Coordinates of C-alpha atoms in Angstrom, one line a residue:
M1319 CA -19.2 -75.0 -44.3
T1320 CA -21.0 -71.7 -44.5
K1321 CA -19.0 -68.5 -44.8
T1322 CA -20.5 -65.4 -43.1
I1323 CA -20.0 -62.1 -44.8
T1324 CA -20.7 -58.8 -43.0
V1325 CA -21.9 -56.1 -45.3
V1326 CA -20.8 -52.6 -44.1
T1327 CA -23.3 -49.9 -44.6
G1328 CA -22.6 -46.1 -44.7
Y1329 CA -19.2 -46.5 -46.4
N1330 CA -18.2 -46.7 -50.0
G1331 CA -16.0 -49.7 -50.9
G1332 CA -12.8 -49.1 -52.8
I1333 CA -9.1 -49.4 -52.6
A1334 CA -6.2 -47.9 -50.5
L1335 CA -3.2 -47.9 -52.8
S1336 CA 0.2 -47.0 -51.4
W1337 CA 3.7 -46.7 -52.8
D1338 CA 6.8 -47.7 -50.8
D1339 CA 10.2 -46.0 -50.5
V1340 CA 11.6 -42.6 -51.4
G1341 CA 12.4 -44.1 -54.9
S1342 CA 8.7 -44.1 -55.7
I1343 CA 8.3 -40.3 -55.4
D1344 CA 9.6 -39.3 -58.8
P1345 CA 7.7 -42.0 -60.8
C1346 CA 4.4 -41.2 -59.0
R1347 CA 4.8 -37.5 -59.7
E1348 CA 5.6 -38.3 -63.4
N1349 CA 2.4 -40.4 -63.6
L1350 CA 0.3 -38.0 -61.6
P1351 CA -2.0 -37.2 -64.6
A1352 CA -2.8 -40.9 -64.9
F1353 CA -4.0 -40.9 -61.3
Q1354 CA -5.9 -37.6 -61.6
K1355 CA -7.7 -39.0 -64.7
Y1356 CA -9.6 -41.3 -62.3
N1357 CA -9.7 -39.0 -59.3
A1358 CA -7.3 -41.4 -57.6
I1359 CA -5.3 -40.4 -54.5
C1360 CA -2.7 -42.6 -52.9
T1361 CA -0.2 -42.8 -50.0
V1362 CA 3.6 -42.6 -50.3
N1363 CA 5.5 -44.3 -47.5
L1364 CA 8.9 -42.8 -46.9
N1365 CA 12.2 -43.6 -45.4
S1366 CA 14.8 -40.9 -45.0
L1367 CA 14.7 -38.0 -47.5
S1368 CA 18.1 -36.6 -46.5
G1369 CA 20.0 -38.0 -49.5
S1370 CA 17.4 -37.0 -52.0
P1371 CA 17.8 -34.1 -54.4
Q1372 CA 15.7 -31.0 -54.2
S1373 CA 13.8 -32.1 -57.3
T1374 CA 12.5 -35.2 -55.5
K1375 CA 11.4 -33.1 -52.5
D1376 CA 9.6 -30.7 -54.9
N1377 CA 7.9 -33.7 -56.5
L1378 CA 6.8 -34.9 -53.0
S1379 CA 5.3 -31.5 -52.4
A1380 CA 3.4 -31.6 -55.6
L1381 CA 1.9 -35.0 -54.7
H1382 CA 0.8 -33.7 -51.3
A1383 CA -0.7 -30.7 -52.9
A1384 CA -2.7 -33.1 -55.2
G1385 CA -4.2 -34.7 -52.1
W1386 CA -1.8 -37.6 -51.5
E1387 CA -0.9 -38.8 -48.0
I1388 CA 2.7 -38.8 -46.9
A1389 CA 3.4 -41.6 -44.5
A1390 CA 6.3 -43.3 -42.6
H1391 CA 8.3 -46.4 -43.7
G1392 CA 11.2 -46.5 -41.2
F1393 CA 13.9 -43.9 -41.3
N1394 CA 16.7 -46.3 -42.4
H1395 CA 14.4 -49.0 -43.7
E1396 CA 15.6 -51.5 -41.1
D1397 CA 13.9 -54.9 -40.7
P1398 CA 12.0 -54.2 -37.4
V1399 CA 12.0 -57.8 -36.0
A1400 CA 15.6 -58.4 -36.9
F1401 CA 16.6 -55.0 -35.4
L1402 CA 14.8 -55.7 -32.1
N1403 CA 16.7 -59.0 -31.8
N1404 CA 19.9 -57.0 -31.2
H1405 CA 18.6 -53.7 -29.8
T1406 CA 16.1 -52.3 -27.2
S1407 CA 12.7 -51.1 -28.1
Q1408 CA 13.7 -47.5 -27.2
E1409 CA 16.7 -47.8 -29.6
W1410 CA 14.3 -48.8 -32.4
L1411 CA 12.0 -46.0 -31.7
D1412 CA 14.9 -43.5 -31.4
Q1413 CA 16.6 -44.6 -34.6
E1414 CA 13.8 -45.7 -37.0
I1415 CA 10.5 -44.2 -35.9
I1416 CA 10.9 -40.9 -34.2
P1417 CA 13.3 -39.5 -36.8
N1418 CA 11.0 -40.7 -39.5
I1419 CA 8.0 -38.9 -38.1
A1420 CA 10.1 -35.8 -37.3
E1421 CA 11.6 -35.5 -40.8
I1422 CA 8.2 -35.8 -42.5
T1423 CA 6.4 -33.5 -40.2
G1424 CA 9.3 -31.1 -40.5
Y1425 CA 8.4 -30.7 -44.2
G1426 CA 4.9 -29.9 -43.2
Y1427 CA 3.2 -33.3 -43.8
P1428 CA 1.2 -34.8 -40.9
V1429 CA 1.9 -38.5 -40.4
Y1430 CA -1.0 -41.0 -39.8
S1431 CA 0.1 -44.4 -41.0
F1432 CA 3.2 -46.6 -41.2
A1433 CA 4.2 -49.3 -43.6
Y1434 CA 6.5 -52.0 -42.1
P1435 CA 9.7 -52.4 -44.1
Y1436 CA 9.8 -55.8 -45.6
G1437 CA 6.4 -56.4 -44.0
S1438 CA 8.3 -57.5 -40.9
Q1439 CA 6.2 -57.2 -37.7
N1440 CA 5.0 -59.0 -34.6
G1441 CA 2.9 -58.3 -31.5
T1442 CA 5.8 -56.3 -30.0
T1443 CA 6.3 -54.0 -32.9
D1444 CA 2.5 -53.4 -33.2
A1445 CA 2.3 -52.5 -29.5
L1446 CA 5.3 -50.1 -29.7
L1447 CA 3.9 -48.3 -32.8
A1448 CA 0.2 -48.2 -31.6
P1449 CA 0.5 -44.7 -30.0
Y1450 CA 2.2 -43.2 -33.0
F1451 CA 0.1 -44.3 -35.9
R1452 CA -3.6 -44.8 -36.7
T1453 CA -2.8 -47.5 -39.3
L1454 CA 0.0 -50.1 -39.5
R1455 CA 0.4 -51.8 -42.9
T1456 CA 2.2 -55.1 -43.2
T1457 CA 2.2 -57.6 -46.1
N1458 CA 0.3 -60.7 -47.3
F1459 CA 3.4 -62.6 -48.4
G1460 CA 2.8 -65.3 -51.0
T1461 CA -0.6 -64.0 -51.9
V1462 CA -1.8 -65.3 -55.3
N1463 CA -5.5 -64.9 -55.1
V1464 CA -6.6 -61.7 -53.4
N1465 CA -9.9 -63.2 -52.4
E1466 CA -8.0 -65.6 -50.1
S1467 CA -6.2 -62.9 -48.3
A1468 CA -6.9 -60.7 -45.3
A1469 CA -6.3 -57.6 -47.3
Y1470 CA -9.6 -55.9 -46.6
Y1471 CA -10.4 -53.2 -44.0
K1472 CA -13.9 -53.6 -42.8
W1473 CA -14.3 -50.4 -40.8
D1474 CA -13.9 -52.3 -37.6
D1475 CA -11.0 -50.2 -36.1
T1476 CA -8.5 -52.9 -36.9
Q1477 CA -5.1 -51.1 -36.7
V1478 CA -2.9 -53.7 -38.4
L1479 CA -3.8 -54.2 -42.0
Y1480 CA -2.4 -56.6 -44.6
G1481 CA -1.6 -55.3 -48.1
V1482 CA -1.3 -57.1 -51.4
E1483 CA 1.6 -56.3 -53.7
I1484 CA 0.6 -55.2 -57.2
D1485 CA 4.0 -55.1 -58.8
D1486 CA 4.1 -57.0 -62.1
Q1487 CA 6.4 -59.8 -60.8
S1488 CA 4.5 -60.2 -57.5
N1489 CA 2.7 -63.4 -58.7
V1490 CA -0.7 -61.7 -58.1
S1491 CA -2.7 -61.7 -61.3
L1492 CA -4.6 -58.7 -62.6
G1493 CA -7.8 -60.8 -62.6
S1494 CA -7.3 -61.6 -58.9
I1495 CA -6.9 -57.9 -58.1
Q1496 CA -10.1 -57.1 -60.1
Y1497 CA -11.9 -59.7 -58.1
G1498 CA -10.8 -58.1 -54.9
I1499 CA -12.0 -54.7 -56.1
D1500 CA -15.4 -56.3 -56.9
Y1501 CA -15.5 -57.8 -53.5
A1502 CA -14.7 -54.6 -51.7
T1503 CA -17.1 -52.4 -53.6
K1504 CA -19.9 -55.0 -53.1
Y1505 CA -19.6 -55.2 -49.4
G1506 CA -18.3 -51.7 -48.5
Y1507 CA -14.8 -52.8 -47.7
V1508 CA -11.4 -51.3 -48.6
L1509 CA -8.9 -53.4 -50.4
V1510 CA -5.3 -52.6 -49.3
L1511 CA -2.8 -52.6 -52.2
Y1512 CA 0.8 -51.4 -52.5
G1513 CA 3.5 -51.2 -55.1
H1514 CA 6.9 -49.7 -55.6
S1515 CA 8.3 -48.0 -58.7
I1516 CA 6.0 -47.2 -61.7
T1517 CA 7.6 -47.7 -65.1
S1518 CA 6.5 -48.3 -68.7
N1519 CA 9.1 -51.0 -69.1
V1520 CA 9.3 -53.6 -66.3
T1521 CA 12.8 -55.1 -66.0
G1522 CA 12.7 -56.7 -62.6
P1523 CA 10.9 -57.0 -59.3
Y1524 CA 9.4 -54.1 -57.3
Q1525 CA 8.1 -52.4 -60.5
T1526 CA 4.5 -51.7 -61.6
S1527 CA 3.9 -51.3 -65.3
T1528 CA 1.9 -48.2 -66.3
S1529 CA -0.5 -50.5 -68.2
R1530 CA -1.2 -52.6 -65.2
L1531 CA -1.6 -49.5 -63.0
D1532 CA -4.0 -48.0 -65.5
S1533 CA -6.1 -51.2 -65.5
I1534 CA -6.4 -51.2 -61.7
L1535 CA -7.3 -47.5 -61.5
N1536 CA -9.8 -47.7 -64.4
Y1537 CA -11.4 -50.8 -63.0
T1538 CA -11.9 -49.2 -59.6
Y1539 CA -13.3 -46.1 -61.2
Q1540 CA -15.7 -48.0 -63.4
K1541 CA -17.0 -50.1 -60.5
G1542 CA -17.7 -46.9 -58.5
G1543 CA -15.0 -47.6 -56.0
K1544 CA -13.5 -44.9 -53.8
F1545 CA -9.8 -44.2 -53.4
Y1546 CA -8.6 -44.0 -49.8
H1547 CA -5.5 -42.9 -47.9
M1548 CA -4.1 -45.5 -45.5
G1549 CA -4.5 -42.9 -42.9
N1550 CA -8.3 -43.0 -43.5
L1551 CA -8.4 -46.6 -42.2
G1552 CA -7.3 -48.2 -38.9
N1553 CA -8.1 -47.3 -35.3
S1554 CA -10.7 -44.5 -35.5
S1555 CA -10.2 -43.7 -31.8
W1556 CA -6.5 -43.0 -32.3
S1557 CA -5.4 -39.4 -31.7
Q1558 CA -2.1 -37.9 -32.9
P1559 CA 0.4 -37.7 -30.0
S1560 CA 1.3 -34.3 -28.8
I1561 CA 4.9 -33.1 -29.2
S1562 CA 6.9 -34.1 -26.2
S1563 CA 7.7 -31.2 -23.9
N1564 CA 11.3 -32.4 -23.6
V1565 CA 13.4 -32.8 -26.8
T1566 CA 16.8 -34.4 -26.7
A1567 CA 19.4 -33.9 -29.4
K1568 CA 21.1 -37.0 -30.7
F1569 CA 22.9 -37.9 -33.9
T1570 CA 25.5 -40.2 -35.4
S1571 CA 28.4 -39.3 -37.7
N1572 CA 30.0 -41.5 -40.4
P1573 CA 32.9 -41.4 -40.6
T1574 CA 34.3 -39.4 -37.7
T1575 CA 37.8 -39.2 -39.0
G1576 CA 39.6 -39.3 -42.3
F1577 CA 41.7 -37.5 -44.9
A1578 CA 40.7 -34.2 -46.5
P1579 CA 38.4 -33.7 -48.4
L1580 CA 36.3 -35.7 -46.0
N1581 CA 32.6 -36.4 -46.7
V1582 CA 30.6 -37.0 -43.5
A1583 CA 27.0 -38.3 -43.3
F1584 CA 25.1 -37.0 -40.2
T1585 CA 22.0 -38.9 -39.1
D1586 CA 19.6 -37.3 -36.6
T1587 CA 18.3 -39.6 -33.9
S1588 CA 16.9 -37.0 -31.6
T1589 CA 13.9 -37.8 -29.5
G1590 CA 10.9 -35.7 -28.4
L1591 CA 9.6 -35.2 -32.0
P1592 CA 11.7 -32.2 -33.0
T1593 CA 10.3 -30.1 -35.8
S1594 CA 13.4 -28.0 -36.7
W1595 CA 17.1 -28.7 -37.0
L1596 CA 20.1 -26.5 -37.2
W1597 CA 23.5 -28.1 -37.9
D1598 CA 26.7 -26.1 -37.4
F1599 CA 29.5 -28.1 -39.0
G1600 CA 32.3 -26.1 -37.2
D1601 CA 33.8 -24.7 -40.4
G1602 CA 31.3 -21.9 -41.0
A1603 CA 28.8 -24.0 -42.9
T1604 CA 25.3 -24.8 -41.6
S1605 CA 22.3 -26.9 -42.6
T1606 CA 18.6 -27.1 -41.6
V1607 CA 17.7 -30.6 -42.9
P1608 CA 17.4 -33.4 -40.4
S1609 CA 20.1 -35.7 -41.7
P1610 CA 22.6 -33.8 -43.9
T1611 CA 25.9 -34.7 -45.5
H1612 CA 28.9 -32.3 -45.4
T1613 CA 32.3 -32.2 -46.9
Y1614 CA 35.3 -30.9 -45.0
S1615 CA 38.0 -29.5 -47.3
A1616 CA 40.6 -28.5 -44.8
A1617 CA 42.5 -30.5 -42.2
G1618 CA 41.8 -29.9 -38.5
P1619 CA 39.4 -30.9 -35.6
Y1620 CA 35.9 -29.6 -36.1
T1621 CA 33.2 -29.4 -33.4
V1622 CA 29.8 -30.3 -35.0
N1623 CA 26.8 -28.9 -33.1
L1624 CA 23.1 -30.0 -33.7
T1625 CA 20.4 -27.9 -32.2
V1626 CA 16.8 -29.3 -32.4
S1627 CA 13.5 -27.8 -31.3
N1628 CA 10.0 -29.1 -31.1
G1629 CA 8.3 -25.7 -30.7
N1630 CA 8.4 -25.9 -26.9
N1631 CA 12.1 -26.1 -26.1
F1632 CA 15.4 -26.8 -27.8
A1633 CA 18.4 -29.0 -27.1
S1634 CA 21.9 -29.3 -28.5
K1635 CA 24.6 -32.0 -28.9
T1636 CA 28.1 -31.8 -30.1
A1637 CA 30.6 -34.2 -31.6
T1638 CA 34.1 -33.9 -33.0
I1639 CA 35.1 -34.7 -36.6
T1640 CA 38.9 -35.0 -37.2
V1641 CA 40.1 -34.2 -40.7
L1642 CA 43.6 -35.3 -41.5
A1643 CA 45.9 -33.5 -44.0
S1644 CA 46.1 -35.3 -47.3
N1645 CA 49.5 -36.2 -48.6
S1646 CA 49.1 -33.5 -51.3
D1647 CA 48.7 -30.6 -48.8
D1648 CA 51.7 -28.4 -49.1
D1649 CA 51.1 -26.4 -45.9
G1650 CA 50.1 -29.3 -43.8
G1651 CA 46.5 -28.2 -43.1
S1652 CA 45.6 -27.0 -39.6
S1653 CA 46.5 -28.1 -36.2
G1654 CA 46.3 -27.0 -32.6
G1655 CA 43.4 -26.1 -30.4
S1656 CA 39.8 -27.3 -30.3
R1657 CA 36.7 -25.7 -31.8
G1658 CA 33.9 -25.3 -29.4
S1659 CA 31.8 -22.6 -27.8
S1660 CA 34.9 -20.5 -28.1
G1661 CA 38.1 -22.2 -29.4
G1662 CA 41.3 -21.3 -31.1
S1663 CA 43.3 -23.1 -33.7
S1664 CA 46.2 -22.3 -36.0
G1665 CA 46.5 -22.8 -39.8
G1666 CA 43.6 -23.7 -42.1
G1667 CA 41.2 -21.0 -43.2
G1668 CA 38.2 -23.3 -42.8
G1669 CA 35.2 -21.9 -44.7
S1670 CA 36.6 -18.4 -45.4
P1671 CA 38.1 -17.2 -48.6
E1672 CA 41.4 -16.4 -46.9
P1673 CA 44.3 -18.7 -48.0
A1674 CA 45.1 -21.0 -45.2
R1675 CA 48.9 -20.3 -45.3
N1676 CA 48.2 -16.7 -44.3
V1677 CA 46.1 -17.4 -41.2
E1678 CA 48.3 -17.0 -38.1
V1679 CA 45.6 -18.1 -35.7
K1680 CA 41.8 -18.3 -35.6
E1681 CA 39.2 -18.4 -32.9
L1682 CA 35.5 -19.4 -33.0
S1683 CA 32.6 -18.4 -30.9
Q1684 CA 29.1 -19.9 -31.0
V1685 CA 25.8 -18.2 -29.9
F1686 CA 22.1 -19.0 -30.3
I1687 CA 20.7 -16.0 -32.3
T1688 CA 17.2 -15.0 -31.4
N1689 CA 15.1 -12.4 -33.2
G1690 CA 15.0 -9.0 -31.5
K1691 CA 17.8 -9.7 -29.0
A1692 CA 21.3 -8.4 -28.8
T1693 CA 23.8 -10.9 -29.9
K1694 CA 27.4 -11.0 -28.6
F1695 CA 30.2 -13.4 -29.6
D1696 CA 32.8 -13.4 -26.9
F1697 CA 36.3 -14.7 -27.8
T1698 CA 37.4 -15.9 -24.4
K1699 CA 40.6 -17.7 -25.5
N1700 CA 42.3 -14.4 -26.3
A1701 CA 43.8 -16.0 -29.4
T1702 CA 43.4 -13.0 -31.6
C1703 CA 43.2 -9.2 -31.2
V1704 CA 39.3 -9.3 -31.3
V1705 CA 37.6 -9.3 -27.9
Y1706 CA 34.0 -9.6 -29.1
V1707 CA 31.6 -9.1 -32.1
G1708 CA 28.1 -7.9 -31.5
F1709 CA 24.9 -6.9 -33.3
D1710 CA 21.1 -6.9 -32.9
S1711 CA 19.5 -9.7 -34.9
K1712 CA 16.3 -9.2 -37.0
K1713 CA 15.6 -13.0 -37.2
T1714 CA 16.0 -16.2 -35.3
V1715 CA 18.6 -18.5 -36.8
G1716 CA 19.6 -20.6 -33.9
K1717 CA 23.2 -21.7 -33.1
T1718 CA 25.6 -19.6 -35.2
T1719 CA 29.4 -19.6 -35.4
T1720 CA 31.5 -16.5 -35.8
T1721 CA 35.1 -16.9 -36.8
V1722 CA 38.0 -14.5 -36.4
E1723 CA 41.1 -15.0 -38.4
Q1724 CA 44.3 -13.1 -37.4
L1725 CA 46.6 -13.0 -40.4
K1726 CA 50.3 -13.3 -40.8
S1727 CA 50.4 -10.4 -43.3
K1728 CA 48.1 -8.4 -45.6
S1729 CA 45.7 -10.7 -47.4
T1730 CA 46.2 -11.2 -51.1
L1731 CA 42.5 -10.6 -51.4
V1732 CA 42.8 -6.9 -50.5
S1733 CA 44.7 -3.8 -51.7
S1734 CA 47.4 -2.0 -49.7
L1735 CA 46.5 0.7 -47.2
S1736 CA 47.4 4.2 -48.2
E1737 CA 48.8 5.3 -44.8
G1738 CA 49.4 4.3 -41.2
E1739 CA 51.4 1.7 -39.3
V1740 CA 49.6 -1.6 -39.4
Y1741 CA 49.1 -3.4 -36.0
R1742 CA 47.1 -6.4 -37.1
Y1743 CA 45.2 -7.6 -40.2
F1744 CA 42.2 -9.8 -39.4
N1745 CA 39.0 -11.2 -40.9
V1746 CA 35.6 -11.7 -39.3
W1747 CA 33.0 -14.1 -40.7
V1748 CA 29.6 -14.4 -39.1
G1749 CA 27.4 -17.5 -39.9
N1750 CA 26.8 -18.4 -43.5
S1751 CA 27.9 -16.2 -46.3
G1752 CA 25.2 -13.5 -46.8
F1753 CA 23.8 -13.6 -43.3
A1754 CA 25.5 -10.6 -41.7
T1755 CA 23.8 -8.0 -43.9
S1756 CA 21.4 -5.1 -43.0
K1757 CA 18.6 -7.3 -43.9
N1758 CA 19.3 -9.6 -41.0
I1759 CA 21.3 -7.5 -38.4
D1760 CA 21.4 -4.0 -37.0
N1761 CA 24.2 -2.1 -35.1
P1762 CA 27.2 -4.3 -35.9
T1763 CA 30.2 -3.6 -33.7
I1764 CA 33.7 -5.0 -33.0
C1765 CA 35.7 -4.7 -29.8
F1766 CA 39.5 -5.1 -30.3
K1767 CA 42.6 -4.7 -28.3
V1768 CA 46.1 -3.2 -29.0
E1769 CA 49.2 -3.9 -27.1
K1770 CA 50.6 -0.9 -25.3
S1771 CA 54.1 -2.0 -26.0
W1772 CA 53.4 -1.6 -29.8
V1773 CA 52.2 1.9 -29.2
Q1774 CA 55.3 2.7 -27.3
D1775 CA 57.8 1.0 -29.5
K1776 CA 56.4 2.5 -32.7
K1777 CA 55.8 5.9 -31.1
I1778 CA 52.1 5.7 -32.1
D1779 CA 49.8 8.6 -31.4
Q1780 CA 47.1 6.8 -29.4
D1781 CA 44.4 9.2 -30.8
S1782 CA 45.3 8.1 -34.3
I1783 CA 44.5 4.4 -33.8
A1784 CA 41.7 3.4 -36.2
L1785 CA 39.9 0.3 -37.6
N1786 CA 39.9 -0.1 -41.3
R1787 CA 37.5 -2.2 -43.2
Y1788 CA 37.9 -3.5 -46.8
S1789 CA 34.8 -3.7 -48.9
D1790 CA 33.9 -3.0 -52.6
K1791 CA 37.6 -3.0 -53.5
K1792 CA 38.6 -0.2 -51.2
W1793 CA 39.5 0.5 -47.6
E1794 CA 37.3 2.6 -45.3
Q1795 CA 38.7 4.0 -42.1
L1796 CA 36.3 3.8 -39.1
P1797 CA 36.5 5.9 -36.0
V1798 CA 37.0 4.0 -32.7
S1799 CA 36.3 4.7 -29.0
L1800 CA 38.6 3.8 -26.2
L1801 CA 36.6 1.4 -24.0
K1802 CA 39.2 0.7 -21.2
E1803 CA 42.8 -0.2 -20.7
D1804 CA 44.8 -2.4 -18.4
S1805 CA 48.5 -2.9 -17.8
K1806 CA 49.0 -4.6 -21.2
Y1807 CA 46.3 -3.5 -23.6
L1808 CA 44.2 -0.7 -24.9
Y1809 CA 40.6 -1.8 -25.7
F1810 CA 38.6 -0.1 -28.4
T1811 CA 35.1 -0.4 -29.9
A1812 CA 34.0 0.5 -33.4
D1813 CA 30.7 0.5 -35.2
V1814 CA 31.2 -1.3 -38.5
P1815 CA 29.1 -1.4 -41.7
G1816 CA 29.5 -5.2 -41.9
Y1817 CA 32.0 -8.0 -41.3
S1818 CA 34.8 -8.9 -43.7
F1819 CA 38.5 -7.9 -43.9
F1820 CA 39.9 -5.5 -41.3
A1821 CA 43.2 -3.8 -40.3
I1822 CA 44.1 -1.9 -37.2
T1823 CA 46.4 1.0 -37.8
G1824 CA 48.0 4.0 -36.1
K1825 CA 50.1 7.0 -37.0
T1826 CA 53.5 7.7 -35.7
N1827 CA 54.0 10.9 -33.6
T1828 CA 55.9 13.6 -35.4
T1829 CA 57.6 16.9 -34.3
P1830 CA 58.0 20.2 -36.2
G1831 CA 61.0 20.1 -38.6
E1832 CA 60.7 16.3 -39.0
T1833 CA 58.9 14.1 -41.5
V1834 CA 58.4 10.4 -41.5
T1835 CA 58.5 8.4 -44.7
E1836 CA 55.5 6.4 -45.8
I1837 CA 55.3 3.1 -43.9
D1838 CA 55.2 -0.1 -46.0
D1839 CA 52.4 -2.6 -45.3
S1840 CA 54.7 -5.5 -44.8
D1841 CA 55.3 -6.9 -41.3
N1842 CA 59.0 -6.1 -41.3
T1843 CA 58.7 -2.4 -42.1
K1844 CA 61.7 -0.4 -41.0
D1845 CA 61.7 3.2 -40.1
M1846 CA 63.6 5.4 -42.5
E1847 CA 65.9 8.0 -41.1
N1848 CA 64.4 11.5 -40.6
T1849 CA 65.7 14.1 -42.9
N1850 CA 66.0 17.8 -42.7
S1851 CA 62.8 19.3 -44.0
E1852 CA 64.0 22.8 -44.4
V1853 CA 66.0 23.3 -47.5
N1854 CA 68.5 26.1 -47.5
Q1855 CA 67.6 28.3 -50.5
E1856 CA 70.5 30.7 -50.0
S1857 CA 73.1 28.5 -51.5
G1858 CA 73.7 31.1 -54.2
E1859 CA 74.9 33.5 -51.6
K1860 CA 77.2 31.0 -49.9
E1861 CA 80.9 31.2 -50.2
N1862 CA 82.6 28.7 -52.5
T1863 CA 84.1 26.0 -50.3
G1864 CA 86.8 25.3 -52.7
M1865 CA 85.7 21.6 -52.8
P1866 CA 84.9 20.6 -56.4
G1867 CA 81.3 19.3 -56.8
F1868 CA 80.2 20.3 -53.3
E1869 CA 77.5 22.6 -54.5
M1870 CA 76.1 19.8 -56.7
V1871 CA 76.0 17.3 -53.9
Y1872 CA 74.4 19.8 -51.6
G1873 CA 71.7 20.6 -54.2
V1874 CA 70.9 16.9 -54.7
A1875 CA 70.6 16.4 -51.0
G1876 CA 68.2 19.3 -50.8
L1877 CA 66.0 18.1 -53.6
L1878 CA 65.8 14.6 -52.0
A1879 CA 64.6 16.2 -48.8
V1880 CA 61.9 18.1 -50.6
F1881 CA 60.8 14.9 -52.3
L1882 CA 60.6 13.0 -49.1
Y1883 CA 58.7 15.9 -47.5
K1884 CA 56.1 16.0 -50.2
R1885 CA 55.5 12.2 -49.9
R1886 CA 54.4 12.7 -46.4

């Protein structure tokens, strides 16, 4: 029997070497000089990066900068055929393929090829993936001699290619691989090879020794072979799909309930090829990675919001995480209302520095912040004394949460006010720590309300009502403007330098001849009795009353009145 061999002209033969799984990134970066010694470039096939440290992501960036291709390998590394036995095709695309592409492109790496996890594929999977990738790589299982495999790309637009594993315990001999390199370079083919983790000391499967790797790279180089990306092969008529005009936000949470501190893994399953993600965890913390993890330290219900965008539009989805108070919580954590677009709850300080036991009630408001537009957080539940918080944003940050905490008493984190009757202490926290600064926002304001009954009961001079802000270890009194009033409240606005700790104060009306003692900052302050402010200084001319010690008592009373007057 005669075997026909087609010689391909116009192409240099060589190898396309790829490395599977996120775990291959660090070893490849560590051995990058060994690849560069032979001008070798490779492809790294990735599953989800969400659990990887920043150092691994930096190493991936270094590989890409060195000319390497970054490709897909299934977001959760699920066996495709087994998965489709129990799920629909759309569920597979939504869970394994689209998030995989979205995450990689989100880091700035274009995606051209896909390596099947476990080499598991069939005609159905190939057809489903054909629009998304130029090249699909599966595996030649049980290959011993490369020359007997179908591991060659012959520039014939074949989209599904079969790779040979080069790991030391793959049963493929180095001599067989070298034969394959000879065959490829002779006829202008590309030999498809793949491995996993590179190590100098092989201790088990899925490991390629540095010595074996060097032999393969050196042999290819000596034979004049070229090093290819997997994305250079496959269907030459394939074109990268355009981003869908409609993006849909989807995600899963695991777990959805548990005791504090609760660590929750969020997995993005959005469709429409999103390119950016913004997570709001409902406790003041946010993230921009596709599939983050987050720890909730305080008890309470939390509304998690994911906003995704593909450059054309954006979409959001929410879910609830319920954190239960641990047995060691002295104050029982938080309870009460829900957290949503605007929601109130009692207890728990969430992501703020305020001790939870001093938070009387809190209310949250969420707004999508866009560069150059006025931003206003309305607190529609009327849970606190704050009506709204507003500013002009200098940058687009997406969905952002502002939290108002109305306190039971003065925070232990601030000093006492020097004067004035305190109506309410409250805190305002906008987005992440460090966001609400002059670098990011202009014209910050607060609108708050004061009960008329408090003004009347405490005999407060309405014109003396002020907003005080604590910053840099001191209080600053800010002027306010009366916005409106109704039968129950006076509404004021104030321009503020920033958002932090606040107190609303007012001064008691006084009449000539009277003085009012300094008001304590505690909630249960009692008015002290007014005292005569005019001291009779003619006691020396008064007639002796005949009552022993009377003059002494009278003199002491006068001195006390002077003392109280000067404290005013």
